[in-house]
C-alpha atoms as one frame of an Amber mdcrd trajectory, in Angstrom:
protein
 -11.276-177.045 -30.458 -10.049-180.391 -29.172  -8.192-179.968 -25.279  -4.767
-180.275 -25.685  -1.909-180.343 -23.751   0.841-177.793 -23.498   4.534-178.442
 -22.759   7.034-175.643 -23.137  10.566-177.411 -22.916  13.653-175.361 -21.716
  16.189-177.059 -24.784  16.091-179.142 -27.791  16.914-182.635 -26.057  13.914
-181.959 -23.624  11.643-180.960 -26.854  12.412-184.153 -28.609  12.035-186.703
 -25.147   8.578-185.616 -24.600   6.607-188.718 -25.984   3.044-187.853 -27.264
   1.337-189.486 -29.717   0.091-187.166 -31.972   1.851-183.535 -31.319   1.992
-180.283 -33.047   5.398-177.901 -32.600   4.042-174.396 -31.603   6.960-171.130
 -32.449   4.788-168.079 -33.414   1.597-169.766 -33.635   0.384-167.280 -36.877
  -1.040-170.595 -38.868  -0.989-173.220 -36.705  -3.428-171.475 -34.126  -6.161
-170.571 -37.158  -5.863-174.682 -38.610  -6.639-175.930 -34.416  -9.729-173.642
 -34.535 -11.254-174.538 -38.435 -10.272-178.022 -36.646  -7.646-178.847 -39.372
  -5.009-179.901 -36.769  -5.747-181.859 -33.860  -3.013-182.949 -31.677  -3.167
-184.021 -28.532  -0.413-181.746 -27.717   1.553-178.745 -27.962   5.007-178.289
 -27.389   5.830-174.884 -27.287   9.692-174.289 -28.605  10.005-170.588 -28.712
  12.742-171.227 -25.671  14.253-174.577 -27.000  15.823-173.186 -30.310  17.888
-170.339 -31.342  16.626-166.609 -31.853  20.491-165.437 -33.124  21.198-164.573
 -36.697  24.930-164.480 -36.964  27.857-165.360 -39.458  30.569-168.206 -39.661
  32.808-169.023 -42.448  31.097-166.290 -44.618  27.619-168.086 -43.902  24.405
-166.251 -42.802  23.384-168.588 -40.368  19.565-167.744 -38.886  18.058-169.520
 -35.655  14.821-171.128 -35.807  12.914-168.724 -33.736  14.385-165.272 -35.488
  10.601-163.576 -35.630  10.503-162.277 -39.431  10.836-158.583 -38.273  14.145
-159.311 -37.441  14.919-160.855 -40.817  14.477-156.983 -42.370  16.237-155.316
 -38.986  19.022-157.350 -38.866  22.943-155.815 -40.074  24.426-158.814 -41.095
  21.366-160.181 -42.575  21.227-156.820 -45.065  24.706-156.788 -45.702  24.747
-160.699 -46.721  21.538-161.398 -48.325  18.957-158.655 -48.314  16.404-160.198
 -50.922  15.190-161.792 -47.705  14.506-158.669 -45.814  12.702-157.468 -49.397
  10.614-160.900 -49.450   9.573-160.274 -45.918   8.425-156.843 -46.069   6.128
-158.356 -48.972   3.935-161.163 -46.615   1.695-160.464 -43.786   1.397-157.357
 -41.434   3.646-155.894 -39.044   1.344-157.064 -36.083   2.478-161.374 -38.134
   5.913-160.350 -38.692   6.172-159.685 -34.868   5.106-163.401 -34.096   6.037
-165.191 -36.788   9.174-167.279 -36.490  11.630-168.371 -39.220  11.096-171.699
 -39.266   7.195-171.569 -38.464   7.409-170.008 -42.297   9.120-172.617 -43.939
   6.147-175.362 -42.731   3.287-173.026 -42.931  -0.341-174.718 -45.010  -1.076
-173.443 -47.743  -3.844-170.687 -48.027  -6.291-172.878 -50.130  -9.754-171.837
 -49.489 -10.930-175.566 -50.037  -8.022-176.538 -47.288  -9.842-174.106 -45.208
 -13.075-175.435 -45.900 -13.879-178.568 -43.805 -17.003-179.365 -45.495 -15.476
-180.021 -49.086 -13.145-182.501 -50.140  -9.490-181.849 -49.967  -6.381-184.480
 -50.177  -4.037-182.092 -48.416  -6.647-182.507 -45.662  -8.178-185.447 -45.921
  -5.629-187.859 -48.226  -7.617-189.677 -50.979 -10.580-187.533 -50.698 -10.681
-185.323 -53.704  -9.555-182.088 -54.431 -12.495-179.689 -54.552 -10.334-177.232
 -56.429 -10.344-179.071 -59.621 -14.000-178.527 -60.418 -14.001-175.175 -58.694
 -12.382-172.066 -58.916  -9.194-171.754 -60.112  -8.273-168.533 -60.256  -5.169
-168.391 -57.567  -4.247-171.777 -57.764  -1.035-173.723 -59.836   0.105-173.473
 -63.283   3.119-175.597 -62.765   3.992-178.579 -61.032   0.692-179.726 -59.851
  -0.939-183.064 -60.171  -4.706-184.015 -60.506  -4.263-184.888 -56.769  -3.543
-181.222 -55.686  -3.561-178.265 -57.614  -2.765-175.752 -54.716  -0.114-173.115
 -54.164   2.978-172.522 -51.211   2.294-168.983 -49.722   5.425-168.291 -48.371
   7.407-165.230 -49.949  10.355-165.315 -46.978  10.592-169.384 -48.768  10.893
-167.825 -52.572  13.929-166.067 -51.587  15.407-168.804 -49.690  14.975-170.604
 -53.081  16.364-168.321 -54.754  19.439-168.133 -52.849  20.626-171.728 -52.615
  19.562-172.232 -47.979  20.170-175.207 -46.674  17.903-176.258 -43.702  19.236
-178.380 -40.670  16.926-180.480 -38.810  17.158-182.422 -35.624  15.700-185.612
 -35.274  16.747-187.331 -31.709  20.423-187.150 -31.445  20.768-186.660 -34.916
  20.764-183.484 -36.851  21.183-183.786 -41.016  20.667-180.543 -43.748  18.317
-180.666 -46.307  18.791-178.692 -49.628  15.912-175.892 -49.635  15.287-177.191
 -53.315  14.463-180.042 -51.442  12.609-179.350 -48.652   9.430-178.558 -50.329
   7.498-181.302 -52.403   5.645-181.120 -55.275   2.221-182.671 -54.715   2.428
-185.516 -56.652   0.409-188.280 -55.184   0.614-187.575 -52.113  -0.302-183.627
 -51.469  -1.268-184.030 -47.967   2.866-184.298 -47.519   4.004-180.811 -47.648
   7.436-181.208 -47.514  10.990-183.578 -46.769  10.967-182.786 -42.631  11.365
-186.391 -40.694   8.264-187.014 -38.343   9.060-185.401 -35.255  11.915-183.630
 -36.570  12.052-179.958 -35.709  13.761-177.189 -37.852  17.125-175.638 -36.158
  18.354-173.740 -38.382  18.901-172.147 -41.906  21.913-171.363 -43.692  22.295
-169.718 -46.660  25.988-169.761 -48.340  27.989-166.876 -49.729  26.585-165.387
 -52.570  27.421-162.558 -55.059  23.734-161.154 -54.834  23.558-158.457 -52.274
  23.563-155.840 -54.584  21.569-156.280 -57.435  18.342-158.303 -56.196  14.440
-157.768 -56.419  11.204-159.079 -55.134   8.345-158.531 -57.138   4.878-159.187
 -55.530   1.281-158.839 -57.774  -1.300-159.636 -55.362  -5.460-158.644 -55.193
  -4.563-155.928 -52.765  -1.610-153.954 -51.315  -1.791-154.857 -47.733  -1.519
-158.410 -46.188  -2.303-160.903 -49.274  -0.895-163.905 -50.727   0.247-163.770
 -54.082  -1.135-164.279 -56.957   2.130-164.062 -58.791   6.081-163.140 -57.198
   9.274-163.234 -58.078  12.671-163.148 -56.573  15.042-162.034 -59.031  19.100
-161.935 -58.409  21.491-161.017 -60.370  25.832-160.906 -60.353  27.373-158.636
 -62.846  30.811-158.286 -63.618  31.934-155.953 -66.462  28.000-155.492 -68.132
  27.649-159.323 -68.254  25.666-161.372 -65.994  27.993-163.766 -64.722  25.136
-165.749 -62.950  21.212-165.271 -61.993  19.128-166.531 -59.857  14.894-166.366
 -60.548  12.285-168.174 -58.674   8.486-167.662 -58.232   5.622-168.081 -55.075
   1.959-168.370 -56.246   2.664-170.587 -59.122   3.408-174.391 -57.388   3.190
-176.235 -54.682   6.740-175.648 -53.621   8.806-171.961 -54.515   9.764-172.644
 -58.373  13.016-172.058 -59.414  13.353-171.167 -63.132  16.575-173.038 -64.108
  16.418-173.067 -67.649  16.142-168.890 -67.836  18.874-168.518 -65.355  21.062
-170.681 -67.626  20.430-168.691 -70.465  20.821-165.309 -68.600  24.220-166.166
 -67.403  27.202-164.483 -70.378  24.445-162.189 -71.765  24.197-158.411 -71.358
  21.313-156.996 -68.515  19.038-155.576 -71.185  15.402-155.360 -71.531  15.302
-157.198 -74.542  17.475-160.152 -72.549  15.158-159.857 -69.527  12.545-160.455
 -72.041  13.859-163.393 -73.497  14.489-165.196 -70.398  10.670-164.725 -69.338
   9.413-165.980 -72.448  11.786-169.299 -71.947  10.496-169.494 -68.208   6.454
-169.330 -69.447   6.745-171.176 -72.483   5.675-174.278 -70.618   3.435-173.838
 -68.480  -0.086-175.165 -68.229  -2.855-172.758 -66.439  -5.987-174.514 -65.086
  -9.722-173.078 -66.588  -9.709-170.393 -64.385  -6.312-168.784 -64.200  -4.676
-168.593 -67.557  -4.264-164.698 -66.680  -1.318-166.116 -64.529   0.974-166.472
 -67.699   1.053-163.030 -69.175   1.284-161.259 -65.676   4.250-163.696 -64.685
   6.301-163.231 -67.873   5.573-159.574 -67.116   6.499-159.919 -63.032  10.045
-161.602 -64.662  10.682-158.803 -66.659   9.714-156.164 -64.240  12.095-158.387
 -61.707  15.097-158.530 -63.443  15.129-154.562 -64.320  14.213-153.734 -60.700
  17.336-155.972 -59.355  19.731-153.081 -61.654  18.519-150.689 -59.376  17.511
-152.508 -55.688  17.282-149.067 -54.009  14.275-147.719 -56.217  12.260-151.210
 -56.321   8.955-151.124 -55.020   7.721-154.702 -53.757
């Protein structure tokens, strides 16, 4: 591991007046520490923020309004947060282990790496890695990877399952750059890989992450978060979903569906939440709607499994948000 050094400012103004040239933002540490030691990330610094930004979940105007350094566990502990939105809680309890949760920090989740084994691997090619260098995956195993939104540069997938509800529910993210702080759209935030997959996501250079915010919503009662992953304890997935529903009277009066383990960025299916909104919350309308979100999608060799089990995962979703108590993620 390259020496470093470590600066752990008090507040946000100190964080951001600390000039070095190449510097890495440390909160829980729960990816960044494992890309410094498979020499992935090599700053020259790190500047510690777990005291600069907030820890405090709390609500104004109606708004759920979490602090950059909320650990994760506190995401499924915390009143306000179950009463406004809990599909994050449900998201949360999917990813990691207790022991990550613990550490883990809000914000540290939205900019994690992706879990890529040829990102991991420093002796193959990679253009998240290494930009204009090849992407290994393409000529390699495909099983876990994309089968939407990926390019020939990149064909890797976002991990994050706490970011596939945040999708789903419309956050906004407000980041400080200097004196200036600005919100990004979460539909924005992310990138698609395009040709340029080493860029991960919208975030001005040495910009940190102060906040989320995630508007009023009608969805804290009938909600889901379907996970299929390789094994039942502390995987990424190979398929989720974050289903959400609002119904008024037996109709849906709007839905909200969006997917981790299929793109580069959480995917928000647009065109089935269009057509779900007006009809009744039946099986054979769940069905529909996950045969419009899969009709166009376009597995790689290795992975075309990924297209039955999601339309499945949609279905199962949608049914499972009728009845939040009894879901099992």
């Amino acid at each position: 591991m390259k020496p470093f050094t470590f600066e752990k400012p008090k507040n946000l103004a100190q964080t951001q007046d600390l000039k070095i040239k190449t510097k890495s933002f440390l909160a829980g540490g729960t990816n960044l520490v494992d890309l410094q030691k498979k020499n992935i990330v090599n700053p020259d610094g790190l500047i510690d923020v777990s005291e600069a930004l907030s820890n405090n979940i709390k609500t104004t105007k109606n708004r759920l309004v979490i602090g950059a350094m909320v650990k994760n566990t506190e995401l499924t502990l915390n009143n306000d947060l179950l009463k406004h939105s809990p599909l994050i809680s449900k998201a949360v309890l999917a990813g990691a282990s207790p022991q990550i949760r613990n550490m883990a920090s809000t914000a540290g989740n939205l900019l994690q790496r992706t879990r890529c084994p040829y990102f991991y691997d420093t002796s193959a090619p990679c253009n998240k890695r290494n930009p204009n260098s090849g992407c290994s995956a393409l000529k390699g195993d495909t099983h876990n990877m994309a089968v939407a939104g990926y390019s020939q540069q990149c064909v890797a997938t976002h991990p994050s399952d706490l970011c596939v509800a945040l999708a789903t529910l419309d956050a906004e993210v407000t980041v400080a750059d200097g004196k200036k702080e600005s919100i990004i759209a979460f539909k924005d935030f992310h990138r698609l890989p395009g040709e340029t997959p080493w860029l991960d996501n919208n975030l001005p250079e040495n910009a940190v992450i102060t906040q989320i915010e995630i508007p009023e919503n009608g969805f804290n009662k009938n909600f889901a978060y379907l996970k299929i992953r390789e094994r039942s304890s502390y995987a990424f997935a190979l398929i989720s979903v974050a289903a959400a529903l609002q119904i008024e009277n037996g109709k849906i009066k709007e839905a909200r569906l969006a997917s981790g383990g299929v793109a580069h960025k959480p995917w928000r299916w647009l065109e089935a939440e269009k057509f779900l909104q007006g009809k009744s919350a039946t099986p054979e309308v769940f069905a529909q709607a996950a045969t419009l979100a899969t009709s166009g999608l376009k597995p790689l060799p290795d992975n075309a499994y990924k297209v039955p089990l999601l339309k499945g995962a949609i279905e199962s979703a949608l049914k499972q948000a009728l009845q939040p108590e009894s879901a099992i993620i």
